[in-house]
Amino acid sequence: MIEKIKNKDAVIGIVGLGYVGLPMAYTCTSAGYKVFGFDVSDEKIKMLEDKKSYINDISDDQIVEMYDNQFNATSDFKLINEIDIVVICVPTPLNQYKEPEMDYIISATNSIASNLSHGTLVILESTTYPGTTEEVVKPIIDEKNLTIGQDYFLAYSPERVDPGNEKFNTSNTPKVVGGCTNDCNNFASEFYKNILSSDVHLVSSPGVAEMEKLLENTFRHINIGLANEMAIICEKLNLNVWEVINAAATKPYGFMPFYPGPGLGGHCIPIDPWYLSWKIKEQNYITKLIGTSSEINDQMPEYIIDRLFSVLNKFKKSINGSNIVVFGLAYKKNISDYRESPAVVIIKRLQELGANVTIVDPHVAQINSPYEVVEKIEMDSLNNYDLSLILTDHKEFDFECIVEKSVYTFDTRNTLNRHSNNDYEVL
Ligand SMILES: NC(=O)c1ccc[n+]([C@@H]2O[C@H](COP(=O)([O-])OP(=O)(O)OC[C@H]3O[C@@H](n4cnc5c(N)ncnc54)[C@H](O)[C@@H]3O)[C@@H](O)[C@H]2O)c1
């Protein structure tokens, strides 16, 4: 395996070609490996065959480049038997009871196990609770009468990709790896060393690697919860929370700034900590900080609506019947991902309350979504709206102009970074 990896003879299979899997496939083809991308979505396979990308971080040109570099997208899992290293990047959502939805990992592992050739290395990258690799994935493969360390190798390595991040991508972000045996560790770390420009950090087991990923995202979840609570407190004390955070951030040690916003979004931060809460209930332990920060973060969209009542009230207006233009549907800047986006919750509530909402989002407008989204709006038309509401700080938006041309603006992202302002309102 080590020789095959070093000589670029190893054939790589990426199972799940989404926000994580597609950049991973690009990284592997760029490093000189032959790559098969597997997905159950015929629509995605068709788009890739037509050399079209469906995520921001990979362009159409990069898809062409991938095909030029020995890439193939397929839904035929029999081709797994041609693969030396399989990387699983399938979704890990929650069900309606905030419990892990493991069906994707189970079904992907079943497809892999049924077609595995001798000596294949399987790596799980999906974010999940500690124990998944050894308690869920391994037993499915073992059932095929295959022995770990002889017939196949298994490791966990969390994906840390941060969509829209212009500095860090799959290739230059350090990678943590935890294998089930020494060979699993060696093969998996050799693989990543050959495709990434960053360091590989080996840990003693898949469980440590699974857990450290949940620590990373729980850390963000709780600190964003703290920033959001600070925003609520500061508003009651008539202080500008952004000025407070920026002042605290001048401390060169012991403080790391996190910022408030209209709520948590995306496929990771609102979801991953619940994997941990669920798992540890098995040991009769109830997580406390995760529940508390979720409560704060989950109430932010409703808090924004409360603030909008007050903002419109200043102009003797109600939400009912108001024309509101919303800037941004995606959960964070410069991407098109609107999954779990607080903007979706806020817009739905505004519509329920009788507002006429126009949504502007240059990123979401470019993809298929169930929302009526315009790519841009004439700045001179903003005075036809009662309010401009900034929910996502996409780089395409001219915030100075929005504030200047709007009747009034409520900015949940402090886009102009001003500490005192009378002509618009900041979260
Ligand atoms: N999106 C992120 O920023 C990010 C960052 C780090 C980690 N993660 C984690 O990575 C994992 C994947 O997330 P994502 O955002 O790429 O999800 P995604 O929904 O964008 O992509 C997952 C892909 O897997 C495919 N799929 C589902 N079941 C399959 C199966 N049985 N076989 C083959 N393909 C299958 C889907 O069709 C989809 O294309 C999740 O565990 C997520 O928590 C995501």
mmCIF file with all atom_site columns, N, CA and C and ligand atoms in Angstrom, residues 14-22 38-41 44 54-55 77 88-93 103-109 111 125-128 158-163 213 217 267-268 271-272 275 331-332 337 339, ligand 1:
data_model
loop_
_atom_site.group_PDB
_atom_site.id
_atom_site.type_symbol
_atom_site.label_atom_id
_atom_site.label_alt_id
_atom_site.label_comp_id
_atom_site.label_asym_id
_atom_site.label_entity_id
_atom_site.label_seq_id
_atom_site.pdbx_PDB_ins_code
_atom_site.Cartn_x
_atom_site.Cartn_y
_atom_site.Cartn_z
_atom_site.occupancy
_atom_site.B_iso_or_equiv
_atom_site.pdbx_formal_charge
_atom_site.auth_seq_id
_atom_site.auth_comp_id
_atom_site.auth_asym_id
_atom_site.auth_atom_id
_atom_site.pdbx_PDB_model_num
ATOM   1   N N   . ILE A 1 14  ? -14.016 8.209  -3.770  1.00 0.00 ? 14  ILE A N   1
ATOM   2   C CA  . ILE A 1 14  ? -14.632 9.154  -2.829  1.00 0.00 ? 14  ILE A CA  1
ATOM   3   C C   . ILE A 1 14  ? -16.132 8.851  -2.835  1.00 0.00 ? 14  ILE A C   1
ATOM   4   N N   . VAL A 1 15  ? -16.686 8.480  -1.698  1.00 0.00 ? 15  VAL A N   1
ATOM   5   C CA  . VAL A 1 15  ? -18.107 8.120  -1.627  1.00 0.00 ? 15  VAL A CA  1
ATOM   6   C C   . VAL A 1 15  ? -18.871 9.294  -1.013  1.00 0.00 ? 15  VAL A C   1
ATOM   7   N N   . GLY A 1 16  ? -19.714 9.944  -1.833  1.00 0.00 ? 16  GLY A N   1
ATOM   8   C CA  . GLY A 1 16  ? -20.421 11.160 -1.399  1.00 0.00 ? 16  GLY A CA  1
ATOM   9   C C   . GLY A 1 16  ? -19.715 12.366 -1.967  1.00 0.00 ? 16  GLY A C   1
ATOM   10  N N   . LEU A 1 17  ? -20.301 12.964 -3.034  1.00 0.00 ? 17  LEU A N   1
ATOM   11  C CA  . LEU A 1 17  ? -19.611 14.063 -3.748  1.00 0.00 ? 17  LEU A CA  1
ATOM   12  C C   . LEU A 1 17  ? -20.268 15.409 -3.439  1.00 0.00 ? 17  LEU A C   1
ATOM   13  N N   . GLY A 1 18  ? -20.337 15.758 -2.161  1.00 0.00 ? 18  GLY A N   1
ATOM   14  C CA  . GLY A 1 18  ? -20.947 17.024 -1.770  1.00 0.00 ? 18  GLY A CA  1
ATOM   15  C C   . GLY A 1 18  ? -19.903 18.075 -1.428  1.00 0.00 ? 18  GLY A C   1
ATOM   16  N N   . TYR A 1 19  ? -20.230 18.923 -0.457  1.00 0.00 ? 19  TYR A N   1
ATOM   17  C CA  . TYR A 1 19  ? -19.342 20.025 -0.063  1.00 0.00 ? 19  TYR A CA  1
ATOM   18  C C   . TYR A 1 19  ? -17.978 19.526 0.402   1.00 0.00 ? 19  TYR A C   1
ATOM   19  N N   . VAL A 1 20  ? -17.942 18.301 0.955   1.00 0.00 ? 20  VAL A N   1
ATOM   20  C CA  . VAL A 1 20  ? -16.680 17.735 1.430   1.00 0.00 ? 20  VAL A CA  1
ATOM   21  C C   . VAL A 1 20  ? -16.059 16.843 0.353   1.00 0.00 ? 20  VAL A C   1
ATOM   22  N N   . GLY A 1 21  ? -16.872 15.953 -0.208  1.00 0.00 ? 21  GLY A N   1
ATOM   23  C CA  . GLY A 1 21  ? -16.345 14.937 -1.119  1.00 0.00 ? 21  GLY A CA  1
ATOM   24  C C   . GLY A 1 21  ? -15.801 15.500 -2.428  1.00 0.00 ? 21  GLY A C   1
ATOM   25  N N   . LEU A 1 22  ? -16.473 16.506 -2.994  1.00 0.00 ? 22  LEU A N   1
ATOM   26  C CA  . LEU A 1 22  ? -16.015 17.018 -4.296  1.00 0.00 ? 22  LEU A CA  1
ATOM   27  C C   . LEU A 1 22  ? -14.650 17.716 -4.179  1.00 0.00 ? 22  LEU A C   1
ATOM   28  N N   . PHE A 1 38  ? -18.139 8.438  -6.181  1.00 0.00 ? 38  PHE A N   1
ATOM   29  C CA  . PHE A 1 38  ? -19.401 7.681  -6.113  1.00 0.00 ? 38  PHE A CA  1
ATOM   30  C C   . PHE A 1 38  ? -20.470 8.533  -5.460  1.00 0.00 ? 38  PHE A C   1
ATOM   31  N N   . ASP A 1 39  ? -21.662 8.557  -6.044  1.00 0.00 ? 39  ASP A N   1
ATOM   32  C CA  . ASP A 1 39  ? -22.766 9.253  -5.394  1.00 0.00 ? 39  ASP A CA  1
ATOM   33  C C   . ASP A 1 39  ? -24.078 8.573  -5.772  1.00 0.00 ? 39  ASP A C   1
ATOM   34  N N   . VAL A 1 40  ? -25.068 8.692  -4.885  1.00 0.00 ? 40  VAL A N   1
ATOM   35  C CA  . VAL A 1 40  ? -26.389 8.104  -5.184  1.00 0.00 ? 40  VAL A CA  1
ATOM   36  C C   . VAL A 1 40  ? -27.256 9.101  -5.965  1.00 0.00 ? 40  VAL A C   1
ATOM   37  N N   . SER A 1 41  ? -26.777 10.356 -6.073  1.00 0.00 ? 41  SER A N   1
ATOM   38  C CA  . SER A 1 41  ? -27.565 11.370 -6.776  1.00 0.00 ? 41  SER A CA  1
ATOM   39  C C   . SER A 1 41  ? -27.224 11.373 -8.268  1.00 0.00 ? 41  SER A C   1
ATOM   40  N N   . LYS A 1 44  ? -26.347 14.837 -9.598  1.00 0.00 ? 44  LYS A N   1
ATOM   41  C CA  . LYS A 1 44  ? -24.970 15.311 -9.405  1.00 0.00 ? 44  LYS A CA  1
ATOM   42  C C   . LYS A 1 44  ? -24.009 14.646 -10.392 1.00 0.00 ? 44  LYS A C   1
ATOM   43  N N   . TYR A 1 54  ? -21.548 22.145 -8.711  1.00 0.00 ? 54  TYR A N   1
ATOM   44  C CA  . TYR A 1 54  ? -22.738 22.565 -7.967  1.00 0.00 ? 54  TYR A CA  1
ATOM   45  C C   . TYR A 1 54  ? -22.351 23.104 -6.602  1.00 0.00 ? 54  TYR A C   1
ATOM   46  N N   . ILE A 1 55  ? -21.049 23.364 -6.376  1.00 0.00 ? 55  ILE A N   1
ATOM   47  C CA  . ILE A 1 55  ? -20.650 24.012 -5.116  1.00 0.00 ? 55  ILE A CA  1
ATOM   48  C C   . ILE A 1 55  ? -19.691 25.163 -5.416  1.00 0.00 ? 55  ILE A C   1
ATOM   49  N N   . PHE A 1 77  ? -21.579 1.100  -7.718  1.00 0.00 ? 77  PHE A N   1
ATOM   50  C CA  . PHE A 1 77  ? -20.707 0.763  -6.585  1.00 0.00 ? 77  PHE A CA  1
ATOM   51  C C   . PHE A 1 77  ? -19.889 -0.519 -6.823  1.00 0.00 ? 77  PHE A C   1
ATOM   52  N N   . ILE A 1 88  ? -15.054 7.981  2.816   1.00 0.00 ? 88  ILE A N   1
ATOM   53  C CA  . ILE A 1 88  ? -16.511 8.151  2.949   1.00 0.00 ? 88  ILE A CA  1
ATOM   54  C C   . ILE A 1 88  ? -16.831 9.582  3.399   1.00 0.00 ? 88  ILE A C   1
ATOM   55  N N   . CYS A 1 89  ? -17.598 10.305 2.584   1.00 0.00 ? 89  CYS A N   1
ATOM   56  C CA  . CYS A 1 89  ? -17.940 11.710 2.880   1.00 0.00 ? 89  CYS A CA  1
ATOM   57  C C   . CYS A 1 89  ? -19.446 11.918 2.769   1.00 0.00 ? 89  CYS A C   1
ATOM   58  N N   . VAL A 1 90  ? -20.229 11.033 3.363   1.00 0.00 ? 90  VAL A N   1
ATOM   59  C CA  . VAL A 1 90  ? -21.695 11.129 3.237   1.00 0.00 ? 90  VAL A CA  1
ATOM   60  C C   . VAL A 1 90  ? -22.274 11.963 4.386   1.00 0.00 ? 90  VAL A C   1
ATOM   61  N N   . PRO A 1 91  ? -23.525 12.416 4.268   1.00 0.00 ? 91  PRO A N   1
ATOM   62  C CA  . PRO A 1 91  ? -24.086 13.320 5.291   1.00 0.00 ? 91  PRO A CA  1
ATOM   63  C C   . PRO A 1 91  ? -24.307 12.625 6.632   1.00 0.00 ? 91  PRO A C   1
ATOM   64  N N   . THR A 1 92  ? -24.251 13.428 7.691   1.00 0.00 ? 92  THR A N   1
ATOM   65  C CA  . THR A 1 92  ? -24.584 12.944 9.037   1.00 0.00 ? 92  THR A CA  1
ATOM   66  C C   . THR A 1 92  ? -25.520 13.967 9.689   1.00 0.00 ? 92  THR A C   1
ATOM   67  N N   . PRO A 1 93  ? -26.783 13.991 9.252   1.00 0.00 ? 93  PRO A N   1
ATOM   68  C CA  . PRO A 1 93  ? -27.718 14.970 9.836   1.00 0.00 ? 93  PRO A CA  1
ATOM   69  C C   . PRO A 1 93  ? -28.306 14.471 11.163  1.00 0.00 ? 93  PRO A C   1
ATOM   70  N N   . ASP A 1 103 ? -28.177 6.481  8.781   1.00 0.00 ? 103 ASP A N   1
ATOM   71  C CA  . ASP A 1 103 ? -28.523 5.690  7.592   1.00 0.00 ? 103 ASP A CA  1
ATOM   72  C C   . ASP A 1 103 ? -27.533 5.868  6.431   1.00 0.00 ? 103 ASP A C   1
ATOM   73  N N   . TYR A 1 104 ? -27.040 7.123  6.263   1.00 0.00 ? 104 TYR A N   1
ATOM   74  C CA  . TYR A 1 104 ? -26.144 7.375  5.118   1.00 0.00 ? 104 TYR A CA  1
ATOM   75  C C   . TYR A 1 104 ? -24.820 6.625  5.288   1.00 0.00 ? 104 TYR A C   1
ATOM   76  N N   . ILE A 1 105 ? -24.282 6.680  6.523   1.00 0.00 ? 105 ILE A N   1
ATOM   77  C CA  . ILE A 1 105 ? -23.006 5.981  6.770   1.00 0.00 ? 105 ILE A CA  1
ATOM   78  C C   . ILE A 1 105 ? -23.222 4.475  6.623   1.00 0.00 ? 105 ILE A C   1
ATOM   79  N N   . ILE A 1 106 ? -24.344 3.983  7.156   1.00 0.00 ? 106 ILE A N   1
ATOM   80  C CA  . ILE A 1 106 ? -24.606 2.535  7.104   1.00 0.00 ? 106 ILE A CA  1
ATOM   81  C C   . ILE A 1 106 ? -24.778 2.081  5.651   1.00 0.00 ? 106 ILE A C   1
ATOM   82  N N   . SER A 1 107 ? -25.564 2.848  4.883   1.00 0.00 ? 107 SER A N   1
ATOM   83  C CA  . SER A 1 107 ? -25.803 2.388  3.510   1.00 0.00 ? 107 SER A CA  1
ATOM   84  C C   . SER A 1 107 ? -24.537 2.526  2.660   1.00 0.00 ? 107 SER A C   1
ATOM   85  N N   . ALA A 1 108 ? -23.744 3.592  2.875   1.00 0.00 ? 108 ALA A N   1
ATOM   86  C CA  . ALA A 1 108 ? -22.490 3.729  2.110   1.00 0.00 ? 108 ALA A CA  1
ATOM   87  C C   . ALA A 1 108 ? -21.546 2.582  2.474   1.00 0.00 ? 108 ALA A C   1
ATOM   88  N N   . THR A 1 109 ? -21.464 2.246  3.778   1.00 0.00 ? 109 THR A N   1
ATOM   89  C CA  . THR A 1 109 ? -20.553 1.166  4.193   1.00 0.00 ? 109 THR A CA  1
ATOM   90  C C   . THR A 1 109 ? -21.011 -0.176 3.617   1.00 0.00 ? 109 THR A C   1
ATOM   91  N N   . SER A 1 111 ? -22.591 -0.613 0.785   1.00 0.00 ? 111 SER A N   1
ATOM   92  C CA  . SER A 1 111 ? -22.221 -0.633 -0.648  1.00 0.00 ? 111 SER A CA  1
ATOM   93  C C   . SER A 1 111 ? -20.728 -0.922 -0.797  1.00 0.00 ? 111 SER A C   1
ATOM   94  N N   . GLU A 1 125 ? -14.710 10.023 6.802   1.00 0.00 ? 125 GLU A N   1
ATOM   95  C CA  . GLU A 1 125 ? -14.447 11.454 7.047   1.00 0.00 ? 125 GLU A CA  1
ATOM   96  C C   . GLU A 1 125 ? -15.680 12.182 7.560   1.00 0.00 ? 125 GLU A C   1
ATOM   97  N N   . SER A 1 126 ? -16.862 11.568 7.443   1.00 0.00 ? 126 SER A N   1
ATOM   98  C CA  . SER A 1 126 ? -18.092 12.245 7.905   1.00 0.00 ? 126 SER A CA  1
ATOM   99  C C   . SER A 1 126 ? -17.967 12.544 9.396   1.00 0.00 ? 126 SER A C   1
ATOM   100 N N   . THR A 1 127 ? -18.492 13.691 9.817   1.00 0.00 ? 127 THR A N   1
ATOM   101 C CA  . THR A 1 127 ? -18.460 14.049 11.236  1.00 0.00 ? 127 THR A CA  1
ATOM   102 C C   . THR A 1 127 ? -19.455 13.169 11.978  1.00 0.00 ? 127 THR A C   1
ATOM   103 N N   . THR A 1 128 ? -19.024 12.588 13.094  1.00 0.00 ? 128 THR A N   1
ATOM   104 C CA  . THR A 1 128 ? -19.926 11.662 13.780  1.00 0.00 ? 128 THR A CA  1
ATOM   105 C C   . THR A 1 128 ? -19.511 11.477 15.243  1.00 0.00 ? 128 THR A C   1
ATOM   106 N N   . PRO A 1 158 ? -11.253 13.313 10.448  1.00 0.00 ? 158 PRO A N   1
ATOM   107 C CA  . PRO A 1 158 ? -12.316 14.314 10.282  1.00 0.00 ? 158 PRO A CA  1
ATOM   108 C C   . PRO A 1 158 ? -11.999 15.316 9.191   1.00 0.00 ? 158 PRO A C   1
ATOM   109 N N   . GLU A 1 159 ? -13.043 15.709 8.473   1.00 0.00 ? 159 GLU A N   1
ATOM   110 C CA  . GLU A 1 159 ? -12.893 16.735 7.440   1.00 0.00 ? 159 GLU A CA  1
ATOM   111 C C   . GLU A 1 159 ? -13.061 18.094 8.098   1.00 0.00 ? 159 GLU A C   1
ATOM   112 N N   . ARG A 1 160 ? -12.178 19.026 7.753   1.00 0.00 ? 160 ARG A N   1
ATOM   113 C CA  . ARG A 1 160 ? -12.247 20.349 8.378   1.00 0.00 ? 160 ARG A CA  1
ATOM   114 C C   . ARG A 1 160 ? -12.527 21.455 7.377   1.00 0.00 ? 160 ARG A C   1
ATOM   115 N N   . VAL A 1 161 ? -12.925 21.089 6.159   1.00 0.00 ? 161 VAL A N   1
ATOM   116 C CA  . VAL A 1 161 ? -13.091 22.104 5.114   1.00 0.00 ? 161 VAL A CA  1
ATOM   117 C C   . VAL A 1 161 ? -14.051 23.202 5.590   1.00 0.00 ? 161 VAL A C   1
ATOM   118 N N   . ASP A 1 162 ? -13.716 24.430 5.253   1.00 0.00 ? 162 ASP A N   1
ATOM   119 C CA  . ASP A 1 162 ? -14.515 25.582 5.676   1.00 0.00 ? 162 ASP A CA  1
ATOM   120 C C   . ASP A 1 162 ? -14.968 26.298 4.397   1.00 0.00 ? 162 ASP A C   1
ATOM   121 N N   . PRO A 1 163 ? -16.161 25.919 3.864   1.00 0.00 ? 163 PRO A N   1
ATOM   122 C CA  . PRO A 1 163 ? -16.580 26.479 2.576   1.00 0.00 ? 163 PRO A CA  1
ATOM   123 C C   . PRO A 1 163 ? -16.499 28.005 2.559   1.00 0.00 ? 163 PRO A C   1
ATOM   124 N N   . LYS A 1 213 ? -12.907 16.221 16.636  1.00 0.00 ? 213 LYS A N   1
ATOM   125 C CA  . LYS A 1 213 ? -13.714 17.003 15.684  1.00 0.00 ? 213 LYS A CA  1
ATOM   126 C C   . LYS A 1 213 ? -14.932 17.588 16.404  1.00 0.00 ? 213 LYS A C   1
ATOM   127 N N   . ASN A 1 217 ? -16.031 21.661 16.983  1.00 0.00 ? 217 ASN A N   1
ATOM   128 C CA  . ASN A 1 217 ? -17.299 22.291 16.600  1.00 0.00 ? 217 ASN A CA  1
ATOM   129 C C   . ASN A 1 217 ? -18.163 22.659 17.800  1.00 0.00 ? 217 ASN A C   1
ATOM   130 N N   . HIS A 1 267 ? -24.283 22.832 7.958   1.00 0.00 ? 267 HIS A N   1
ATOM   131 C CA  . HIS A 1 267 ? -24.449 21.407 8.175   1.00 0.00 ? 267 HIS A CA  1
ATOM   132 C C   . HIS A 1 267 ? -23.620 20.923 9.368   1.00 0.00 ? 267 HIS A C   1
ATOM   133 N N   . CYS A 1 268 ? -22.896 21.853 10.029  1.00 0.00 ? 268 CYS A N   1
ATOM   134 C CA  . CYS A 1 268 ? -21.950 21.374 11.052  1.00 0.00 ? 268 CYS A CA  1
ATOM   135 C C   . CYS A 1 268 ? -22.244 21.916 12.448  1.00 0.00 ? 268 CYS A C   1
ATOM   136 N N   . ILE A 1 271 ? -25.386 21.143 14.371  1.00 0.00 ? 271 ILE A N   1
ATOM   137 C CA  . ILE A 1 271 ? -25.726 19.716 14.403  1.00 0.00 ? 271 ILE A CA  1
ATOM   138 C C   . ILE A 1 271 ? -24.744 18.878 15.215  1.00 0.00 ? 271 ILE A C   1
ATOM   139 N N   . ASP A 1 272 ? -23.446 19.085 14.944  1.00 0.00 ? 272 ASP A N   1
ATOM   140 C CA  . ASP A 1 272 ? -22.444 18.155 15.483  1.00 0.00 ? 272 ASP A CA  1
ATOM   141 C C   . ASP A 1 272 ? -22.468 17.996 17.005  1.00 0.00 ? 272 ASP A C   1
ATOM   142 N N   . TYR A 1 275 ? -24.489 15.172 18.368  1.00 0.00 ? 275 TYR A N   1
ATOM   143 C CA  . TYR A 1 275 ? -23.977 13.798 18.244  1.00 0.00 ? 275 TYR A CA  1
ATOM   144 C C   . TYR A 1 275 ? -23.328 13.382 19.568  1.00 0.00 ? 275 TYR A C   1
ATOM   145 N N   . TYR A 1 331 ? -26.196 30.732 4.944   1.00 0.00 ? 331 TYR A N   1
ATOM   146 C CA  . TYR A 1 331 ? -25.956 30.837 6.384   1.00 0.00 ? 331 TYR A CA  1
ATOM   147 C C   . TYR A 1 331 ? -24.675 31.591 6.712   1.00 0.00 ? 331 TYR A C   1
ATOM   148 N N   . LYS A 1 332 ? -23.761 31.708 5.729   1.00 0.00 ? 332 LYS A N   1
ATOM   149 C CA  . LYS A 1 332 ? -22.591 32.559 5.949   1.00 0.00 ? 332 LYS A CA  1
ATOM   150 C C   . LYS A 1 332 ? -22.123 33.153 4.634   1.00 0.00 ? 332 LYS A C   1
ATOM   151 N N   . ASP A 1 337 ? -24.700 27.851 0.386   1.00 0.00 ? 337 ASP A N   1
ATOM   152 C CA  . ASP A 1 337 ? -25.326 26.846 1.255   1.00 0.00 ? 337 ASP A CA  1
ATOM   153 C C   . ASP A 1 337 ? -26.328 27.532 2.194   1.00 0.00 ? 337 ASP A C   1
ATOM   154 N N   . ARG A 1 339 ? -28.532 25.582 3.977   1.00 0.00 ? 339 ARG A N   1
ATOM   155 C CA  . ARG A 1 339 ? -29.044 24.547 4.886   1.00 0.00 ? 339 ARG A CA  1
ATOM   156 C C   . ARG A 1 339 ? -28.990 25.064 6.319   1.00 0.00 ? 339 ARG A C   1
HETATM 157 N N1  . LIG B 2 .   ? -20.050 21.035 4.607   1.00 0.00 ? 1   LIG B N1  1
HETATM 158 C C1  . LIG B 2 .   ? -19.063 21.296 5.442   1.00 0.00 ? 1   LIG B C1  1
HETATM 159 O O1  . LIG B 2 .   ? -18.626 22.423 5.567   1.00 0.00 ? 1   LIG B O1  1
HETATM 160 C C2  . LIG B 2 .   ? -18.435 20.200 6.266   1.00 0.00 ? 1   LIG B C2  1
HETATM 161 C C3  . LIG B 2 .   ? -17.226 20.455 6.904   1.00 0.00 ? 1   LIG B C3  1
HETATM 162 C C4  . LIG B 2 .   ? -16.621 19.458 7.648   1.00 0.00 ? 1   LIG B C4  1
HETATM 163 C C5  . LIG B 2 .   ? -17.259 18.226 7.773   1.00 0.00 ? 1   LIG B C5  1
HETATM 164 N N2  . LIG B 2 .   ? -18.473 18.006 7.167   1.00 0.00 ? 1   LIG B N2  1
HETATM 165 C C6  . LIG B 2 .   ? -19.067 16.685 7.314   1.00 0.00 ? 1   LIG B C6  1
HETATM 166 O O2  . LIG B 2 .   ? -18.837 15.950 6.114   1.00 0.00 ? 1   LIG B O2  1
HETATM 167 C C7  . LIG B 2 .   ? -19.929 15.083 5.840   1.00 0.00 ? 1   LIG B C7  1
HETATM 168 C C8  . LIG B 2 .   ? -20.488 15.377 4.452   1.00 0.00 ? 1   LIG B C8  1
HETATM 169 O O3  . LIG B 2 .   ? -21.011 16.693 4.454   1.00 0.00 ? 1   LIG B O3  1
HETATM 170 P P1  . LIG B 2 .   ? -21.323 17.499 3.131   1.00 0.00 ? 1   LIG B P1  1
HETATM 171 O O4  . LIG B 2 .   ? -21.572 18.908 3.546   1.00 0.00 ? 1   LIG B O4  1
HETATM 172 O O5  . LIG B 2 .   ? -20.297 17.200 2.084   1.00 0.00 ? 1   LIG B O5  1
HETATM 173 O O6  . LIG B 2 .   ? -22.720 16.803 2.702   1.00 0.00 ? 1   LIG B O6  1
HETATM 174 P P2  . LIG B 2 .   ? -23.455 16.951 1.289   1.00 0.00 ? 1   LIG B P2  1
HETATM 175 O O7  . LIG B 2 .   ? -24.881 16.686 1.555   1.00 0.00 ? 1   LIG B O7  1
HETATM 176 O O8  . LIG B 2 .   ? -23.035 18.197 0.597   1.00 0.00 ? 1   LIG B O8  1
HETATM 177 O O9  . LIG B 2 .   ? -22.845 15.749 0.428   1.00 0.00 ? 1   LIG B O9  1
HETATM 178 C C9  . LIG B 2 .   ? -23.037 14.417 0.731   1.00 0.00 ? 1   LIG B C9  1
HETATM 179 C C10 . LIG B 2 .   ? -23.169 13.624 -0.565  1.00 0.00 ? 1   LIG B C10 1
HETATM 180 O O10 . LIG B 2 .   ? -23.293 12.243 -0.223  1.00 0.00 ? 1   LIG B O10 1
HETATM 181 C C11 . LIG B 2 .   ? -24.204 11.649 -1.144  1.00 0.00 ? 1   LIG B C11 1
HETATM 182 N N3  . LIG B 2 .   ? -24.681 10.405 -0.568  1.00 0.00 ? 1   LIG B N3  1
HETATM 183 C C12 . LIG B 2 .   ? -25.645 10.194 0.358   1.00 0.00 ? 1   LIG B C12 1
HETATM 184 N N4  . LIG B 2 .   ? -25.751 8.889  0.647   1.00 0.00 ? 1   LIG B N4  1
HETATM 185 C C13 . LIG B 2 .   ? -24.836 8.248  -0.119  1.00 0.00 ? 1   LIG B C13 1
HETATM 186 C C14 . LIG B 2 .   ? -24.448 6.894  -0.275  1.00 0.00 ? 1   LIG B C14 1
HETATM 187 N N5  . LIG B 2 .   ? -25.025 5.914  0.429   1.00 0.00 ? 1   LIG B N5  1
HETATM 188 N N6  . LIG B 2 .   ? -23.475 6.601  -1.160  1.00 0.00 ? 1   LIG B N6  1
HETATM 189 C C15 . LIG B 2 .   ? -22.877 7.588  -1.874  1.00 0.00 ? 1   LIG B C15 1
HETATM 190 N N7  . LIG B 2 .   ? -23.201 8.884  -1.771  1.00 0.00 ? 1   LIG B N7  1
HETATM 191 C C16 . LIG B 2 .   ? -24.151 9.211  -0.892  1.00 0.00 ? 1   LIG B C16 1
HETATM 192 C C17 . LIG B 2 .   ? -25.265 12.724 -1.346  1.00 0.00 ? 1   LIG B C17 1
HETATM 193 O O11 . LIG B 2 .   ? -26.000 12.532 -2.527  1.00 0.00 ? 1   LIG B O11 1
HETATM 194 C C18 . LIG B 2 .   ? -24.402 13.989 -1.387  1.00 0.00 ? 1   LIG B C18 1
HETATM 195 O O12 . LIG B 2 .   ? -23.989 14.310 -2.698  1.00 0.00 ? 1   LIG B O12 1
HETATM 196 C C19 . LIG B 2 .   ? -20.937 15.311 6.968   1.00 0.00 ? 1   LIG B C19 1
HETATM 197 O O13 . LIG B 2 .   ? -20.682 14.370 7.968   1.00 0.00 ? 1   LIG B O13 1
HETATM 198 C C20 . LIG B 2 .   ? -20.574 16.699 7.466   1.00 0.00 ? 1   LIG B C20 1
HETATM 199 O O14 . LIG B 2 .   ? -20.949 16.878 8.813   1.00 0.00 ? 1   LIG B O14 1
HETATM 200 C C21 . LIG B 2 .   ? -19.053 18.957 6.400   1.00 0.00 ? 1   LIG B C21 1
#
